[in-house]
Short mmCIF file of C-alpha atoms in Angstrom, two decimals:
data_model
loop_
_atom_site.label_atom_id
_atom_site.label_comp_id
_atom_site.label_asym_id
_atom_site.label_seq_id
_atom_site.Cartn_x
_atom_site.Cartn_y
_atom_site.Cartn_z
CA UNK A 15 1.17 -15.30 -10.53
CA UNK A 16 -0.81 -18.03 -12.23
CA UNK A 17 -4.67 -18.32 -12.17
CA UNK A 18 -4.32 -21.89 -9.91
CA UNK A 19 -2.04 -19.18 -7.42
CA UNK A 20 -4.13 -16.61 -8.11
CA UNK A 21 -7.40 -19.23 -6.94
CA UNK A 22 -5.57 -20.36 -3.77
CA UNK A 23 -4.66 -16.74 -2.43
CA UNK A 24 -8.01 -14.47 -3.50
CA UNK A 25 -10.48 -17.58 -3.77
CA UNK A 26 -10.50 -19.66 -0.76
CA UNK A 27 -13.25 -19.41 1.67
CA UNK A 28 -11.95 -17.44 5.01
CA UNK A 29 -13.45 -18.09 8.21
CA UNK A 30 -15.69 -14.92 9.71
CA UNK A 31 -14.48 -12.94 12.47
CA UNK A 32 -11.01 -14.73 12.70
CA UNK A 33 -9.38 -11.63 14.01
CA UNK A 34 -11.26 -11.94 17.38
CA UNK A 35 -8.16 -14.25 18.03
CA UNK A 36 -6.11 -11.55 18.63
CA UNK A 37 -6.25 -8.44 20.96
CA UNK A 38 -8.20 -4.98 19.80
CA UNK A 39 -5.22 -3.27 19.40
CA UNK A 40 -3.24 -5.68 16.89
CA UNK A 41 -6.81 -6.03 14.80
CA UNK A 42 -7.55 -2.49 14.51
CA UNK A 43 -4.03 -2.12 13.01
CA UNK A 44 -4.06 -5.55 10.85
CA UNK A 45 -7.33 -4.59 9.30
CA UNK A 46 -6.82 -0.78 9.45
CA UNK A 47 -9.76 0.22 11.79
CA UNK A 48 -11.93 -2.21 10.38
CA UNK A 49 -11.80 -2.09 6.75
CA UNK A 50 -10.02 -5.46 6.68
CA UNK A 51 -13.28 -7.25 7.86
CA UNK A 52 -15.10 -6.62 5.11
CA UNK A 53 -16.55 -10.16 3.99
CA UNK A 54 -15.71 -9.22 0.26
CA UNK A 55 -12.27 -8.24 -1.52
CA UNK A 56 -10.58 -7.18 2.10
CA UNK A 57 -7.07 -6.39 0.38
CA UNK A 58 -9.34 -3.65 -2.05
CA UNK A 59 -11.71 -1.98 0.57
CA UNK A 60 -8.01 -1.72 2.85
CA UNK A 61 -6.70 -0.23 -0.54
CA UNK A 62 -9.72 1.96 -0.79
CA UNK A 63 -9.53 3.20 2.73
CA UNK A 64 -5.67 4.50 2.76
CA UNK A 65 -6.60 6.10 -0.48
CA UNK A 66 -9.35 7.58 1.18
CA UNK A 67 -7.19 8.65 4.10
CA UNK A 68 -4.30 9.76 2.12
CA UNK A 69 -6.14 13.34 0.62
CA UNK A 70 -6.08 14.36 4.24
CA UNK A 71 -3.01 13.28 5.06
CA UNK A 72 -2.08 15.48 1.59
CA UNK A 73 -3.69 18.65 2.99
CA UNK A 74 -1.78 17.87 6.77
CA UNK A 75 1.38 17.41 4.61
CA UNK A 76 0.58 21.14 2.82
CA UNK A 77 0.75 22.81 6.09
CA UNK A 78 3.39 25.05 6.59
CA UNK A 79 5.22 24.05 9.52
CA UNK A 80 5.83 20.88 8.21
CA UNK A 81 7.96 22.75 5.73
CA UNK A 82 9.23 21.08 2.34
CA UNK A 83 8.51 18.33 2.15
CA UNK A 84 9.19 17.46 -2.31
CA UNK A 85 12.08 17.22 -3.83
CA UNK A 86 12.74 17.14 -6.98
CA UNK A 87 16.54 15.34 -8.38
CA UNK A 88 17.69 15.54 -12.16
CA UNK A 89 17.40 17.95 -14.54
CA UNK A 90 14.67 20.74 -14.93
CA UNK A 91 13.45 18.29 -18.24
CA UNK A 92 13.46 15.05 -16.52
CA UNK A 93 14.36 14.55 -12.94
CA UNK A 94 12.58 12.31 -10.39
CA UNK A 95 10.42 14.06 -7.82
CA UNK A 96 10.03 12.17 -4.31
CA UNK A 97 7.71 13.07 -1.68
CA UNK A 98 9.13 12.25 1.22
CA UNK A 99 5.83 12.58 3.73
CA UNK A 100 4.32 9.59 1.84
CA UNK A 101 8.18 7.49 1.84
CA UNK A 102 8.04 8.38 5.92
CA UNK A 103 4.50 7.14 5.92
CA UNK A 104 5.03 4.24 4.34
CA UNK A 105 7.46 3.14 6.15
CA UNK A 106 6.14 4.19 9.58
CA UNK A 107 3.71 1.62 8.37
CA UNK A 108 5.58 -0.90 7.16
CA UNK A 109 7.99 -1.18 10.73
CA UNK A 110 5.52 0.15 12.93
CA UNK A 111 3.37 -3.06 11.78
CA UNK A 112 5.27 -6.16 11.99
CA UNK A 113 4.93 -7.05 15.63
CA UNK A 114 1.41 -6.50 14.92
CA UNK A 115 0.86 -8.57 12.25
CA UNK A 116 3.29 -11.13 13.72
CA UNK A 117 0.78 -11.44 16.79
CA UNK A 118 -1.85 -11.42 14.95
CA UNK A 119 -0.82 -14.60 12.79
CA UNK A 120 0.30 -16.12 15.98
CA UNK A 121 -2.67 -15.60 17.80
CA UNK A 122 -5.50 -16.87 15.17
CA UNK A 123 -2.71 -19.35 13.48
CA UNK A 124 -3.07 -18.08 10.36
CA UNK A 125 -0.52 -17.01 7.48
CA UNK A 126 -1.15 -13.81 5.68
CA UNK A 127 -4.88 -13.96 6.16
CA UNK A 128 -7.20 -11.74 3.72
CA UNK A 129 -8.45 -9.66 6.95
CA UNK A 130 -4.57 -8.31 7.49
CA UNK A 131 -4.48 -5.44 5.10
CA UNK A 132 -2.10 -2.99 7.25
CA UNK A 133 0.28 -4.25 3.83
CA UNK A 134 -2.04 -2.40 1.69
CA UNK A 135 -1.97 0.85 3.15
CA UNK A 136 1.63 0.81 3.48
CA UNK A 137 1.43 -0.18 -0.45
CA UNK A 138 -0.95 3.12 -1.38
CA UNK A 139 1.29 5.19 0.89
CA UNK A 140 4.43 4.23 -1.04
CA UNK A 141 2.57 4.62 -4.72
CA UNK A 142 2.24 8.36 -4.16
CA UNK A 143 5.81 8.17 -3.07
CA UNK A 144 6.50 10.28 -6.02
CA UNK A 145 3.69 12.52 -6.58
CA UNK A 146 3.67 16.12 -5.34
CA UNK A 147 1.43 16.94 -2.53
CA UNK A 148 0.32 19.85 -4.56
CA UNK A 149 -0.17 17.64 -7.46
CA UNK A 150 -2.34 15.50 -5.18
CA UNK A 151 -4.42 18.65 -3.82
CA UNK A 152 -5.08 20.07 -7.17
CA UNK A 153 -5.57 16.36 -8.95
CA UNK A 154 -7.39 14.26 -6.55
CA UNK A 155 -8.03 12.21 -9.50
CA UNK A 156 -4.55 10.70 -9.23
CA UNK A 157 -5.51 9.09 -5.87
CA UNK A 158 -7.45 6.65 -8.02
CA UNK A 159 -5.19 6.21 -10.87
CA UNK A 160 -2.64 5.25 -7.95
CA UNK A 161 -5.21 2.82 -6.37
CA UNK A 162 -5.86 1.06 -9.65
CA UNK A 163 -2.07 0.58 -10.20
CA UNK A 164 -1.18 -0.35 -6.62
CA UNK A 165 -4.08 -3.11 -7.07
CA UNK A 166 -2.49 -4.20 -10.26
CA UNK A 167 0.87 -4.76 -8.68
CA UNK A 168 -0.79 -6.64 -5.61
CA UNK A 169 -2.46 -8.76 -7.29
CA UNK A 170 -0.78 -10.33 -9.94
CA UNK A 171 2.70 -9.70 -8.23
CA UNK A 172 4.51 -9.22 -11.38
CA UNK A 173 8.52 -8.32 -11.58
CA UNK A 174 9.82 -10.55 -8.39
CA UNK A 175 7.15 -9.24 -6.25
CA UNK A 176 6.09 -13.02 -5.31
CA UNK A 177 9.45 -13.81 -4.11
CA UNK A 178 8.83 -11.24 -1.33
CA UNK A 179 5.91 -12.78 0.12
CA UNK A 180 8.96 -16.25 1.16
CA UNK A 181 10.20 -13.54 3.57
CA UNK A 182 9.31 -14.58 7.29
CA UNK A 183 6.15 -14.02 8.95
CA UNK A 184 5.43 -10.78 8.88
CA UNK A 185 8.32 -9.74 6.36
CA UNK A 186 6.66 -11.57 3.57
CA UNK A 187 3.53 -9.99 4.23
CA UNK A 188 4.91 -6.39 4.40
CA UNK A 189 7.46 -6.59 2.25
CA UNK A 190 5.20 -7.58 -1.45
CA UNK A 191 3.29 -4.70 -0.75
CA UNK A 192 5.75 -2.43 -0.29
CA UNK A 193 7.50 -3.14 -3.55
CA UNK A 194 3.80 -3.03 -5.27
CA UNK A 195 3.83 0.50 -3.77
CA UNK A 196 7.11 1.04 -5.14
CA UNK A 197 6.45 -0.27 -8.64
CA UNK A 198 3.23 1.48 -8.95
CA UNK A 199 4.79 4.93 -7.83
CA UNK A 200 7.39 4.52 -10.52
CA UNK A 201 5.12 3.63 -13.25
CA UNK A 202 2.24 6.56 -12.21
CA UNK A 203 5.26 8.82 -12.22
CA UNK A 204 6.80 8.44 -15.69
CA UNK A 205 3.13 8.10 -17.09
CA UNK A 206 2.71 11.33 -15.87
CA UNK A 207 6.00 13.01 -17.09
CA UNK A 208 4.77 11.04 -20.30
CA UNK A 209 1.49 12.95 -20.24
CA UNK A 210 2.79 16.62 -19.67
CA UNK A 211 5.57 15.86 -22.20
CA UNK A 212 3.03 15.11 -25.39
CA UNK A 213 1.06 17.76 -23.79
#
């Protein structure tokens, strides 16, 4: 994105309390329990609250009934390792929102409003779509390292990720996210194979 798009998305005023358009249940989803209403960089304290929320969800995912849940495909040198508690929760998140967000929009007549940051979380989820939950236990560290990459992605939208957000209603909202997600996964993973290979 350009700096004039750029200006238009993440620097225009938005009105206070605009979710209150909307029913309780479709705003505690759109702004993910709250952290959407913050009056300040929305999209980054929604980012900061699923990557808050995903060390739990790490130690739920550790649990033993849950069973395996990595997999790792390739060869024992390089393969690609996909963790597929984080894929389900991201998209849990990314289906389980769109009627949500598309009565949200509908209701306050807005169009991908800052305060809607359900897209973010599904983003975070799907950057740690290819991090061990081991990894993530013993390296909490890599929660931010995936943050700061998933924000990267978001925000510029960088590699077709723009196109994503001409999807309808609630598509277009979802769907930039989720490739964000996707793009950041991919990169934290190689950097990582990158690290442990000089290593």
């Amino acid at each position: 994105m350009n700096r004039e798009e750029l200006k238009e998305k993440y620097g225009k005023k938005r009105v206070p309390r605009e979710w209150r358009g909307t029913d309780l249940l479709s705003t505690l989803i759109t702004t993910f329990f709250g952290s959407g209403m913050s009056p300040k960089a929305p999209g980054t304290m929604g980012s900061l609250a699923a990557t808050i929320v995903a060390y739990p969800m790490a130690i739920f995912a550790a649990k033993e009934p849950l069973g395996q849940t990595d997999y790792m495909v390739g060869s024992v040198n390089f393969g690609w390792c996909f963790n597929l508690f984080f894929i389900c929760a991201a998209l849990i998140v990314f289906f389980g929102a769109i009627p949500f967000v598309n009565k949200a929009m509908k209701d306050t007549a807005t169009e991908d409003p800052g305060w809607i940051v359900i897209d973010e979380v599904c983003g975070i989820f799907m950057a740690l779509a290819f991090i061990p939950t081991e990894f993530i236990l013993a390296q909490p560290w890599i929660l931010a390292i995936a943050f700061a990459l998933f924000r990267f992605f978001d925000i510029l939208k960088p590699l077709g990720i723009h196109r994503f957000e001409k999807f309808p209603k609630a598509w277009g909202v979802m769907a930039d996210d989720l490739l964000g997600g996707l793009y950041a996964g991919i990169v934290l993973y190689l950097g990582l194979v990158l690290v442990v290979a000089l290593t």
